JSON list of C-alpha atoms and ligand atoms in Angstrom, two decimals:
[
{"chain": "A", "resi": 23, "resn": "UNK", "atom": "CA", "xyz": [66.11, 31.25, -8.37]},
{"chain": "A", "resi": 24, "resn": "UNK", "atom": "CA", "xyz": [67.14, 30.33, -4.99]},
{"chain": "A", "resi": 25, "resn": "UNK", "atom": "CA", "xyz": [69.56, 27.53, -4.08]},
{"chain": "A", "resi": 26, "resn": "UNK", "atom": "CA", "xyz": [69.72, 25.03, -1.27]},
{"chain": "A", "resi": 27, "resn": "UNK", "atom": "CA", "xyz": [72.33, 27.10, 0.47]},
{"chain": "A", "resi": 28, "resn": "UNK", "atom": "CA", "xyz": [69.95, 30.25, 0.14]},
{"chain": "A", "resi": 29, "resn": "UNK", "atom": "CA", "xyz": [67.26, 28.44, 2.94]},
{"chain": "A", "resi": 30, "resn": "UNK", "atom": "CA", "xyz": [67.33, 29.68, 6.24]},
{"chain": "A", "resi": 31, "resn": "UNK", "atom": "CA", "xyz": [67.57, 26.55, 8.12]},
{"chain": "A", "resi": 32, "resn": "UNK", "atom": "CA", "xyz": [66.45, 25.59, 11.65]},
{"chain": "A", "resi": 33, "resn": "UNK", "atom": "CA", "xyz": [67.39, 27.54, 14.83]},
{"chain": "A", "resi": 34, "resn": "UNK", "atom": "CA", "xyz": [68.10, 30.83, 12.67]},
{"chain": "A", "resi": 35, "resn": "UNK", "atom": "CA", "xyz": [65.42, 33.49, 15.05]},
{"chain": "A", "resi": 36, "resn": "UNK", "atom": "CA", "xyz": [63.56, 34.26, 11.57]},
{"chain": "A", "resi": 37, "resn": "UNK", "atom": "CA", "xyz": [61.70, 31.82, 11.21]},
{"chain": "A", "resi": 38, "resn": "UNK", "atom": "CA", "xyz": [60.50, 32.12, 14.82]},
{"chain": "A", "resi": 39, "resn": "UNK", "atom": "CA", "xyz": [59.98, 35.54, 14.11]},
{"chain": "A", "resi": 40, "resn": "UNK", "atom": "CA", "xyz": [55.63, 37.22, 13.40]},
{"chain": "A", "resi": 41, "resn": "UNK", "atom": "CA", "xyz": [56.44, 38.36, 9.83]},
{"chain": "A", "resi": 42, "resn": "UNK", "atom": "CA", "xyz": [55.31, 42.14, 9.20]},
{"chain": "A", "resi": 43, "resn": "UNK", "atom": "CA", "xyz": [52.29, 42.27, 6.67]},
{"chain": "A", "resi": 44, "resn": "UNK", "atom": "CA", "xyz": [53.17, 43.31, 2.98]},
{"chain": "A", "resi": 45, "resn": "UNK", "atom": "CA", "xyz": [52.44, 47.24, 1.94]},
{"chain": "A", "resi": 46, "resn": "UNK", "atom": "CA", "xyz": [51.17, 47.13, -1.48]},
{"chain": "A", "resi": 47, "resn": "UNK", "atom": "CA", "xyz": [51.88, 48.15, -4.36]},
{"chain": "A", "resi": 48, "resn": "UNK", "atom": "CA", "xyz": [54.25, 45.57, -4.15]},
{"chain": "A", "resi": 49, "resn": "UNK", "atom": "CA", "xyz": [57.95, 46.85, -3.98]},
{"chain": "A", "resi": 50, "resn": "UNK", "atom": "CA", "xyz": [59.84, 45.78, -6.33]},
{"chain": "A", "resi": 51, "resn": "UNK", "atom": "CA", "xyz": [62.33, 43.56, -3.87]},
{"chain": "A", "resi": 52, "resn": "UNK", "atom": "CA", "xyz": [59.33, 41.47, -3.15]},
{"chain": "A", "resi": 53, "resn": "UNK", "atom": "CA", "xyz": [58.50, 40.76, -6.65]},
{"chain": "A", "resi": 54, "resn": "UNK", "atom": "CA", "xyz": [61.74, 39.64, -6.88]},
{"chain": "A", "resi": 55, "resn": "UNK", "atom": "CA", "xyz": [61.66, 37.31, -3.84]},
{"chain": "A", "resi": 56, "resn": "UNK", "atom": "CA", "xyz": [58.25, 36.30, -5.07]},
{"chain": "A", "resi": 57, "resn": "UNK", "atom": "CA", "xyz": [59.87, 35.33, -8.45]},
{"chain": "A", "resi": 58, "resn": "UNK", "atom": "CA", "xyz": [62.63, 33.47, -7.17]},
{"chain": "A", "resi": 59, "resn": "UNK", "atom": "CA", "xyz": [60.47, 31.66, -4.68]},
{"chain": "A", "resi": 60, "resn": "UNK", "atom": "CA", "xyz": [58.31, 30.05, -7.27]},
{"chain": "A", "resi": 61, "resn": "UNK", "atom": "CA", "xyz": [60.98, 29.03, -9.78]},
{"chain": "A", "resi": 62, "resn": "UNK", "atom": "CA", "xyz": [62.54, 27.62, -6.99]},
{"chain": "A", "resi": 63, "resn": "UNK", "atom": "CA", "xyz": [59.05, 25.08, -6.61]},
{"chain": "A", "resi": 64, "resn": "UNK", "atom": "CA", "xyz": [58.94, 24.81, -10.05]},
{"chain": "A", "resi": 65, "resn": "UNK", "atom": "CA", "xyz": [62.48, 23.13, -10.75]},
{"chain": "A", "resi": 66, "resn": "UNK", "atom": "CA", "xyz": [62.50, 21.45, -7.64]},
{"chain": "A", "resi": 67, "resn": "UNK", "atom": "CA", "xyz": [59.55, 19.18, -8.83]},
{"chain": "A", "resi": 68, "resn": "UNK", "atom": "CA", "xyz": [61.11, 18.44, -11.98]},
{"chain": "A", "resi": 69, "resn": "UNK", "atom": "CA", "xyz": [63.28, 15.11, -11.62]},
{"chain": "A", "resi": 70, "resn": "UNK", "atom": "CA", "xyz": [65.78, 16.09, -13.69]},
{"chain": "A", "resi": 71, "resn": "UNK", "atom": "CA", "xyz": [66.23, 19.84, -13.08]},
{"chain": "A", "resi": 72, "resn": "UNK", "atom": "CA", "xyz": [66.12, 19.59, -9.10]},
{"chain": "A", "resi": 73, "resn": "UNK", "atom": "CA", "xyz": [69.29, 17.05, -9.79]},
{"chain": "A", "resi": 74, "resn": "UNK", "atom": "CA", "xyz": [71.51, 19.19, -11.65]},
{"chain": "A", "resi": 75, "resn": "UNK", "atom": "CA", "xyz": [70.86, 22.15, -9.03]},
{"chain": "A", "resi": 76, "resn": "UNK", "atom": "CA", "xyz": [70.66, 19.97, -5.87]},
{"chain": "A", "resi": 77, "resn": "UNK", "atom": "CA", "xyz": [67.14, 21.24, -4.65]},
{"chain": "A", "resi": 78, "resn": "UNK", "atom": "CA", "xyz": [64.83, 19.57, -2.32]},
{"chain": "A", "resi": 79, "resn": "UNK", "atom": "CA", "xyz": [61.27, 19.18, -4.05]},
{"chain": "A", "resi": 80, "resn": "UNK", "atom": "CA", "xyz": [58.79, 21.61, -2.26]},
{"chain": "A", "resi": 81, "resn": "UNK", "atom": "CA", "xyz": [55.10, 22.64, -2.77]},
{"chain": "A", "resi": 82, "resn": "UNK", "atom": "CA", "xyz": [55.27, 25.91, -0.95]},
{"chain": "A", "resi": 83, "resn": "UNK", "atom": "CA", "xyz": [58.07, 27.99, 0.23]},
{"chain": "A", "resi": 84, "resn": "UNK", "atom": "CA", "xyz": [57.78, 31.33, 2.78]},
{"chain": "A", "resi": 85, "resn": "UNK", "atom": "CA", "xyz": [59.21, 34.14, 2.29]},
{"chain": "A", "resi": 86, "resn": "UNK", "atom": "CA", "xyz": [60.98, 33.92, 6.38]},
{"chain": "A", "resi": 87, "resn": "UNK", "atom": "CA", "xyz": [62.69, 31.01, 5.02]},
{"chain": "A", "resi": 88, "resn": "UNK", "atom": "CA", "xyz": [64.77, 33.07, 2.42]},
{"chain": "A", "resi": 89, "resn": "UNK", "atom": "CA", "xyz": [65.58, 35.12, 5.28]},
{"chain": "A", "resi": 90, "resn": "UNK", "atom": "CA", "xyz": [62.78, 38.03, 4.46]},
{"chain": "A", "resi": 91, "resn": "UNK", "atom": "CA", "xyz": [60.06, 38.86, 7.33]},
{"chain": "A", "resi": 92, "resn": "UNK", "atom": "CA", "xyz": [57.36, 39.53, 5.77]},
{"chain": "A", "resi": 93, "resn": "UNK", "atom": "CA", "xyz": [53.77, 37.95, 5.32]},
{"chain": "A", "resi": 94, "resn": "UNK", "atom": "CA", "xyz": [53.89, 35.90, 1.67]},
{"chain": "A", "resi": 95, "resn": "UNK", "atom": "CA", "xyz": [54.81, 32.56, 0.98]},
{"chain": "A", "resi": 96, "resn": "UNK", "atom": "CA", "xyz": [54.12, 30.79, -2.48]},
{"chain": "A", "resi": 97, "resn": "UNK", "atom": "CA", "xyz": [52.89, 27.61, -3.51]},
{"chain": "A", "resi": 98, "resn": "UNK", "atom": "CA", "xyz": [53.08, 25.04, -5.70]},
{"chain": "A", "resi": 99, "resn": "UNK", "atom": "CA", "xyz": [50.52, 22.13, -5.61]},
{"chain": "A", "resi": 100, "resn": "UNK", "atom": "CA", "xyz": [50.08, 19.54, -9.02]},
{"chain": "A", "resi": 101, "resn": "UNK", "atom": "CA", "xyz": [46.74, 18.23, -9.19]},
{"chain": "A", "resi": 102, "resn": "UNK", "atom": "CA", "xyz": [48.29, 14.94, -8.85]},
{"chain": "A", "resi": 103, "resn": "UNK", "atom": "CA", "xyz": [48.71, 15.70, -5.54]},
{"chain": "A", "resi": 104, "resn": "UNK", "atom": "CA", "xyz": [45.62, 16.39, -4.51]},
{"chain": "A", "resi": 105, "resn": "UNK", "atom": "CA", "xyz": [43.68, 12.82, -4.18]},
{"chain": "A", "resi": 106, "resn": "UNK", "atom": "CA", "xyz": [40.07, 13.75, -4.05]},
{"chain": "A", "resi": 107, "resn": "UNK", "atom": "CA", "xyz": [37.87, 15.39, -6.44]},
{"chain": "A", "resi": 108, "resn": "UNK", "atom": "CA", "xyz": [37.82, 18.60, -5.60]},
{"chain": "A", "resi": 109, "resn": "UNK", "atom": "CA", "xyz": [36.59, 22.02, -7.11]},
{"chain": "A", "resi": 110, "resn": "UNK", "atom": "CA", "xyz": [39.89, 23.56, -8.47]},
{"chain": "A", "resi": 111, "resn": "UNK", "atom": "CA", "xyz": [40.76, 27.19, -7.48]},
{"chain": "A", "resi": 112, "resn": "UNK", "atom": "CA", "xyz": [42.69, 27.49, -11.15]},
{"chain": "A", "resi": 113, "resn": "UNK", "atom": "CA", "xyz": [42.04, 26.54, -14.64]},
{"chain": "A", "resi": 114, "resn": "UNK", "atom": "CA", "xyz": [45.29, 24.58, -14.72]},
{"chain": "A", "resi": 115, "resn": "UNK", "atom": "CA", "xyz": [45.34, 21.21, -15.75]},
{"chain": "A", "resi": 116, "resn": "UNK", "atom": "CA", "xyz": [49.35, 20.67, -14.04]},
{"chain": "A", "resi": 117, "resn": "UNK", "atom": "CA", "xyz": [48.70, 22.64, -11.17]},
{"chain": "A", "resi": 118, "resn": "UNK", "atom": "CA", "xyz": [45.87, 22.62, -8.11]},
{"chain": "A", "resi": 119, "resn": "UNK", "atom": "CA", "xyz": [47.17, 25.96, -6.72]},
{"chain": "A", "resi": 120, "resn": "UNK", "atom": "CA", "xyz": [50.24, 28.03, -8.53]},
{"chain": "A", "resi": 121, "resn": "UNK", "atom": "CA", "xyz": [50.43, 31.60, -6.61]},
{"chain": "A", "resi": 122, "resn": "UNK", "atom": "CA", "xyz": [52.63, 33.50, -4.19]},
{"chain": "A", "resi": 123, "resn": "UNK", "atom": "CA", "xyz": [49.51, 34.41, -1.51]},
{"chain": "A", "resi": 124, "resn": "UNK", "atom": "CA", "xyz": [50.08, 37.94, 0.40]},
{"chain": "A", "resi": 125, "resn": "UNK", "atom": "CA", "xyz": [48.70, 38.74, 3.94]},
{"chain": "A", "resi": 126, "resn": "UNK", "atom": "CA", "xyz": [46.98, 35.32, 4.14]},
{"chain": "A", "resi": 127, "resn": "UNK", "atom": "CA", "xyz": [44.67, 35.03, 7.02]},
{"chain": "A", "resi": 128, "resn": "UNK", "atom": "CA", "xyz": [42.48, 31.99, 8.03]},
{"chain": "A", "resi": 129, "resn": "UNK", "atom": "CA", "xyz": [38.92, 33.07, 8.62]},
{"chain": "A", "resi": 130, "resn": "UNK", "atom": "CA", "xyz": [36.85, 29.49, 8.93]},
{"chain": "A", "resi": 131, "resn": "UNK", "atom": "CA", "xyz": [38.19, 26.11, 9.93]},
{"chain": "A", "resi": 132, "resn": "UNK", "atom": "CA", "xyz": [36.98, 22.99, 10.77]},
{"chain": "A", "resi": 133, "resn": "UNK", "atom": "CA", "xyz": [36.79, 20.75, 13.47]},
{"chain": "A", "resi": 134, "resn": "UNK", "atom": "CA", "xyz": [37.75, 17.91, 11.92]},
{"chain": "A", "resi": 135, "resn": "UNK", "atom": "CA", "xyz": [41.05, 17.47, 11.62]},
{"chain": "A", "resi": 136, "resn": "UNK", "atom": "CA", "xyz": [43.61, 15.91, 8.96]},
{"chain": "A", "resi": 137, "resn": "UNK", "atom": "CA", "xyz": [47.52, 14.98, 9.03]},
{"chain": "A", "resi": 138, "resn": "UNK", "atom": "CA", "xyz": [49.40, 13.37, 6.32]},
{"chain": "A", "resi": 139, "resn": "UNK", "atom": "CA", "xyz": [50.04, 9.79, 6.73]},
{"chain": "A", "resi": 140, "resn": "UNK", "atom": "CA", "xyz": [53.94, 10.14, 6.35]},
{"chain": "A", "resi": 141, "resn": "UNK", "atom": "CA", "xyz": [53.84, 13.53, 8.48]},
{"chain": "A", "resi": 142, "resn": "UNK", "atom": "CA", "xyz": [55.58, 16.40, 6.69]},
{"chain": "A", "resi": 143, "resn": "UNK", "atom": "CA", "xyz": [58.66, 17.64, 5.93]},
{"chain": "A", "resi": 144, "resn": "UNK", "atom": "CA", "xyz": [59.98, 21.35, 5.48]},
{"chain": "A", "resi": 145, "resn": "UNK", "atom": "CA", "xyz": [63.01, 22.69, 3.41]},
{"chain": "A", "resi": 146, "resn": "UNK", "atom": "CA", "xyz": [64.02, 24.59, 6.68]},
{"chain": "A", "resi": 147, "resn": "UNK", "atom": "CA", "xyz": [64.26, 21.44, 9.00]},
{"chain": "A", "resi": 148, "resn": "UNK", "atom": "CA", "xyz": [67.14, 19.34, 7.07]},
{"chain": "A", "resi": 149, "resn": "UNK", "atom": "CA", "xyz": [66.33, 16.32, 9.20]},
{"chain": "A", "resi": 150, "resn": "UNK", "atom": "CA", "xyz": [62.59, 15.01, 9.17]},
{"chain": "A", "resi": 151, "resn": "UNK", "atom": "CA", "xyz": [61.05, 14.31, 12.25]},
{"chain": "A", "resi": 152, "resn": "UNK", "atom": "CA", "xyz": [58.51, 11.82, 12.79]},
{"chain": "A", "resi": 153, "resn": "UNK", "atom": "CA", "xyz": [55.33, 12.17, 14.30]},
{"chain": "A", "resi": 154, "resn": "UNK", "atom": "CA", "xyz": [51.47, 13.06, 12.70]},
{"chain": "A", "resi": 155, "resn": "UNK", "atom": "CA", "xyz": [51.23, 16.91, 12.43]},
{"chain": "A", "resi": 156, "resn": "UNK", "atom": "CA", "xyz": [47.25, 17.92, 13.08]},
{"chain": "A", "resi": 157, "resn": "UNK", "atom": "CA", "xyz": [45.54, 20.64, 11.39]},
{"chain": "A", "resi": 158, "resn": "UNK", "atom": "CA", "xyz": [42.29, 21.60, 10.40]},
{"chain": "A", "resi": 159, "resn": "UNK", "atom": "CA", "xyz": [40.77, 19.64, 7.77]},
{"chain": "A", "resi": 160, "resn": "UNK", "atom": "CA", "xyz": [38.93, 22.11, 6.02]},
{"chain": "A", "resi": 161, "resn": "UNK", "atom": "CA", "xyz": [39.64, 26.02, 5.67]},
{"chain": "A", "resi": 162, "resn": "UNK", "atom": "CA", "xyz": [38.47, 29.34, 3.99]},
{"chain": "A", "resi": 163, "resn": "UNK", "atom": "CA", "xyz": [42.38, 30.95, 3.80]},
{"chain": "A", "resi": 164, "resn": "UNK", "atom": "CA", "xyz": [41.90, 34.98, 2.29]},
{"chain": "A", "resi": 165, "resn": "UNK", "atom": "CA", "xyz": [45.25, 36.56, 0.70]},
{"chain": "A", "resi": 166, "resn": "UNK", "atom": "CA", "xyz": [46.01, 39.09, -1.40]},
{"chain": "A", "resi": 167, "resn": "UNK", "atom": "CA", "xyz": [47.30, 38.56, -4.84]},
{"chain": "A", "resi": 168, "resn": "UNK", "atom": "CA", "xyz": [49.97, 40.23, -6.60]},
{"chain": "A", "resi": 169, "resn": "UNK", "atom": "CA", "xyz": [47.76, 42.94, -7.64]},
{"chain": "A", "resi": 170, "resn": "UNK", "atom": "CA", "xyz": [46.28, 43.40, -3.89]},
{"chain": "A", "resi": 171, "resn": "UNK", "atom": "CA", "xyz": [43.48, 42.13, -4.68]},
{"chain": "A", "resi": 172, "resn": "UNK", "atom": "CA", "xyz": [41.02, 40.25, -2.10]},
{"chain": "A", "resi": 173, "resn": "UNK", "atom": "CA", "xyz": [41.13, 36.49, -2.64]},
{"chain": "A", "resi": 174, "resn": "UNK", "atom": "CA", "xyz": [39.52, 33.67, -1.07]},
{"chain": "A", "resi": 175, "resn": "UNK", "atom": "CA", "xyz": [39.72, 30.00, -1.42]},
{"chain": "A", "resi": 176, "resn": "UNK", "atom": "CA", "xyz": [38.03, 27.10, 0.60]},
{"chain": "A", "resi": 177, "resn": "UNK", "atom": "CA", "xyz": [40.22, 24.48, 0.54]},
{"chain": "A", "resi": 178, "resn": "UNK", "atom": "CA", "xyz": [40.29, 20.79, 2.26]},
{"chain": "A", "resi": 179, "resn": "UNK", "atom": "CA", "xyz": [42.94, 17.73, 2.52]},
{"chain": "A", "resi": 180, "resn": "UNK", "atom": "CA", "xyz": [46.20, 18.04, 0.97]},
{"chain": "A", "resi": 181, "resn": "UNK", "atom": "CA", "xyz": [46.05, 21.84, -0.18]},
{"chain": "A", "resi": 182, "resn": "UNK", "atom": "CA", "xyz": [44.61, 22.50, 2.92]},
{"chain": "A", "resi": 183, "resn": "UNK", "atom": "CA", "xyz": [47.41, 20.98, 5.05]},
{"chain": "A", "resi": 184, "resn": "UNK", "atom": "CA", "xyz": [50.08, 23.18, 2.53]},
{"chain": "A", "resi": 185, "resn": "UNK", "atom": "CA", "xyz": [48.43, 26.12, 3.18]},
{"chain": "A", "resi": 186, "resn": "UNK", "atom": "CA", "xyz": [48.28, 25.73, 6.96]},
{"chain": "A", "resi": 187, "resn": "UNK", "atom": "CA", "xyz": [52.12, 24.53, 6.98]},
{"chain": "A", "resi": 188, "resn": "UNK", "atom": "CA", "xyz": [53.11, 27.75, 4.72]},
{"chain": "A", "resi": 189, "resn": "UNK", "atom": "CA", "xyz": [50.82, 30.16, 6.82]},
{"chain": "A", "resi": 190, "resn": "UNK", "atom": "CA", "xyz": [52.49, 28.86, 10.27]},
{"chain": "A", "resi": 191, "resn": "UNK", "atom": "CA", "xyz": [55.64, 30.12, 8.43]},
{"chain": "A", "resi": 192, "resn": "UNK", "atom": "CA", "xyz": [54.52, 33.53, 8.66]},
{"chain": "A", "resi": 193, "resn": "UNK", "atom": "CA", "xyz": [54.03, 33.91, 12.52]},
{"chain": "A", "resi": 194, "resn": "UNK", "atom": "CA", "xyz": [56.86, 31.91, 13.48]},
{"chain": "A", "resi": 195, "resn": "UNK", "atom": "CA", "xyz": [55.75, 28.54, 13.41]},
{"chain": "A", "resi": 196, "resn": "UNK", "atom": "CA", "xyz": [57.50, 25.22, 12.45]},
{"chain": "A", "resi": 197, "resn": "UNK", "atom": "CA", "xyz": [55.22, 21.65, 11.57]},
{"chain": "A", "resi": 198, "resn": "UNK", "atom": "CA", "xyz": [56.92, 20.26, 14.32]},
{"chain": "A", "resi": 199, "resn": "UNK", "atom": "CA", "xyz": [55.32, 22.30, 16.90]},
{"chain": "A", "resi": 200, "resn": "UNK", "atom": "CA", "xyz": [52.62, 20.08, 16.34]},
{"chain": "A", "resi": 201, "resn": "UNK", "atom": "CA", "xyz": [53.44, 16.76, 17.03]},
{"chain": "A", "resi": 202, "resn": "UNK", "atom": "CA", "xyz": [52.75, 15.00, 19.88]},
{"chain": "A", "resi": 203, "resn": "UNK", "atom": "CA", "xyz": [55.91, 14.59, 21.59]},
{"chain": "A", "resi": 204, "resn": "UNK", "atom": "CA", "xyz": [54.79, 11.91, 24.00]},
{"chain": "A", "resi": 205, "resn": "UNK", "atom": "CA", "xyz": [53.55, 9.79, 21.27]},
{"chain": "A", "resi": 206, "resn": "UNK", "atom": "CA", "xyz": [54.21, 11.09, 17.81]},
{"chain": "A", "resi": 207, "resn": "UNK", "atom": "CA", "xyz": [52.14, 8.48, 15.93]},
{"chain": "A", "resi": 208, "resn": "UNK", "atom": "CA", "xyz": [49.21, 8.34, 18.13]},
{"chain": "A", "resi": 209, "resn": "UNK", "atom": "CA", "xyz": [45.82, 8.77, 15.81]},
{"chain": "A", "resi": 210, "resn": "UNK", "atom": "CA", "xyz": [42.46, 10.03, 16.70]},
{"chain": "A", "resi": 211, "resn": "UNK", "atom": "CA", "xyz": [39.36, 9.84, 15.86]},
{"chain": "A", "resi": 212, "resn": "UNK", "atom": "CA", "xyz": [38.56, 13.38, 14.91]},
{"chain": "A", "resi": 213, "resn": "UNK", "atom": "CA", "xyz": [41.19, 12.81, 12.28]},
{"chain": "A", "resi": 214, "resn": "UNK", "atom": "CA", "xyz": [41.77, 11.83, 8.46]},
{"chain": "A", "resi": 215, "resn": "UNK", "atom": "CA", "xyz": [44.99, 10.09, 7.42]},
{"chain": "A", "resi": 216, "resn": "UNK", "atom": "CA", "xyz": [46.18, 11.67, 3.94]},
{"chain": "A", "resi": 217, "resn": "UNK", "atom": "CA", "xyz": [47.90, 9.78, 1.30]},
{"chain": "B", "resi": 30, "resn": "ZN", "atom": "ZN1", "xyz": [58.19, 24.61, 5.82]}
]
C-alpha cells in the first residue's frame, strides 16, 4: 500500500505529463501499482485505519500520481456516495464502482454540465482550492480491465465527476484547471450542483 509520502504532489512535471497507454498483458509492475493503488482507497475510507497510517480519504487515485506515466487510475466509489438512483455498474452492495480502469477514453458526453457543491479536492494538491470545477454531467467512459478486456460504463453525477477528475490525471490535467479564476463560485444555468 502506498503512504502519504508516496504521492507525487503538485508542481512535480508528472502529473503534467500525457501518460503512455498500458501494453497488455499487464506487466507485472503494474499489477503491483494497481494493487497498491486500491488498498490505498480502501484504508483511506475506513475511519479508523486511514488514522493509524495518516492517509487522506480518496475515491480514485492515478497511476501519474505515484509517480508512474502510464494510462490507469483506480477507483473507489461507496454507493453511499452516489445520491441518485442509479443503475449500478457492479453487484456490490458497499461499492458503486471498485476497479483500476486501463486506457480509459471518453466517447459520449453531455452538454449539461455538473460540479460538486463543495468543489473537489485531490491527494496531489495538499491545499484545496476553492472554486466550482465543471464537467460533463453525463458520460459513456470505455477502459480496459485487468484482463484487457473492452468495458464500457455510462455513468452520470457523482461517479461521473470521479471518473472525469481521474481521467484528466492521465493527460496531464489537474481539477483546478477548471475553475473559473475570475469568479470561482459563479453558477450557471447549464449546471447541476452535487451534494
Ligand atoms: Zn486528483
Amino acid at each position: 500500500m502506498y503512504l502519504m509520502n508516496e504521492i507525487v504532489r503538485d508542481g512535480n512535471k508528472v502529473l503534467r505529463e500525457r501518460a503512455t497507454k498500458v501494453e497488455f498483458p499487464l506487466s507485472d509492475e503494474v499489477k503491483e501499482v494497481s494493487k497498491n493503488m486500491m488498498e490505498y482507497l480502501v484504508v483511506s475510507q475506513n475511519e479508523e485505519e486511514n488514522e493509524k497510517y495518516g492517509l487522506r480519504p480518496g475515491v480514485g487515485l492515478a497511476a501519474p500520481q505515484v509517480g508512474v506515466s502510464q494510462q490507469f487510475a483506480s477507483i473507489l466509489i461507496p454507493s453511499d456516495d452516489v445520491e441518485e438512483l442509479q443503475e449500478k455498474p457492479e453487484n456490490d452492495d458497499e461499492y458503486y464502482f471498485k476497479g483500476t480502469i486501463y486506457n480509459p477514453v471518453i466517447t459520449r458526453q453531455s452538454v449539461k454540465q455538473g460540479a460538486l457543491s463543495m468543489g473537489e479536492g485531490c491527494l496531489s494538491v495538499d491545499d484545496d482550492l476553492p472554486g466550482y470545477v465543471n464537467r460533463a454531467y453525463k458520460i459513456t467512459v470505455k477502459f480496459q480491465n485487468e484482463q484487457g478486456e473492452q468495458q464500457e460504463l455510462r455513468l452520470s453525477g457523482y461517479p461521473a465527476i470521479v471518473f472525469q477528475h481521474e481521467i484528466d490525471h492521465l493527460h496531464g490535467g489537474l481539477y483546478y484547471d477548471h475553475i473559473n479564476k475570475k469568479d470561482p463560485w459563479n453558477q450557471t444555468d447549464n449546471t447541476r450542483y452535487l451534494g
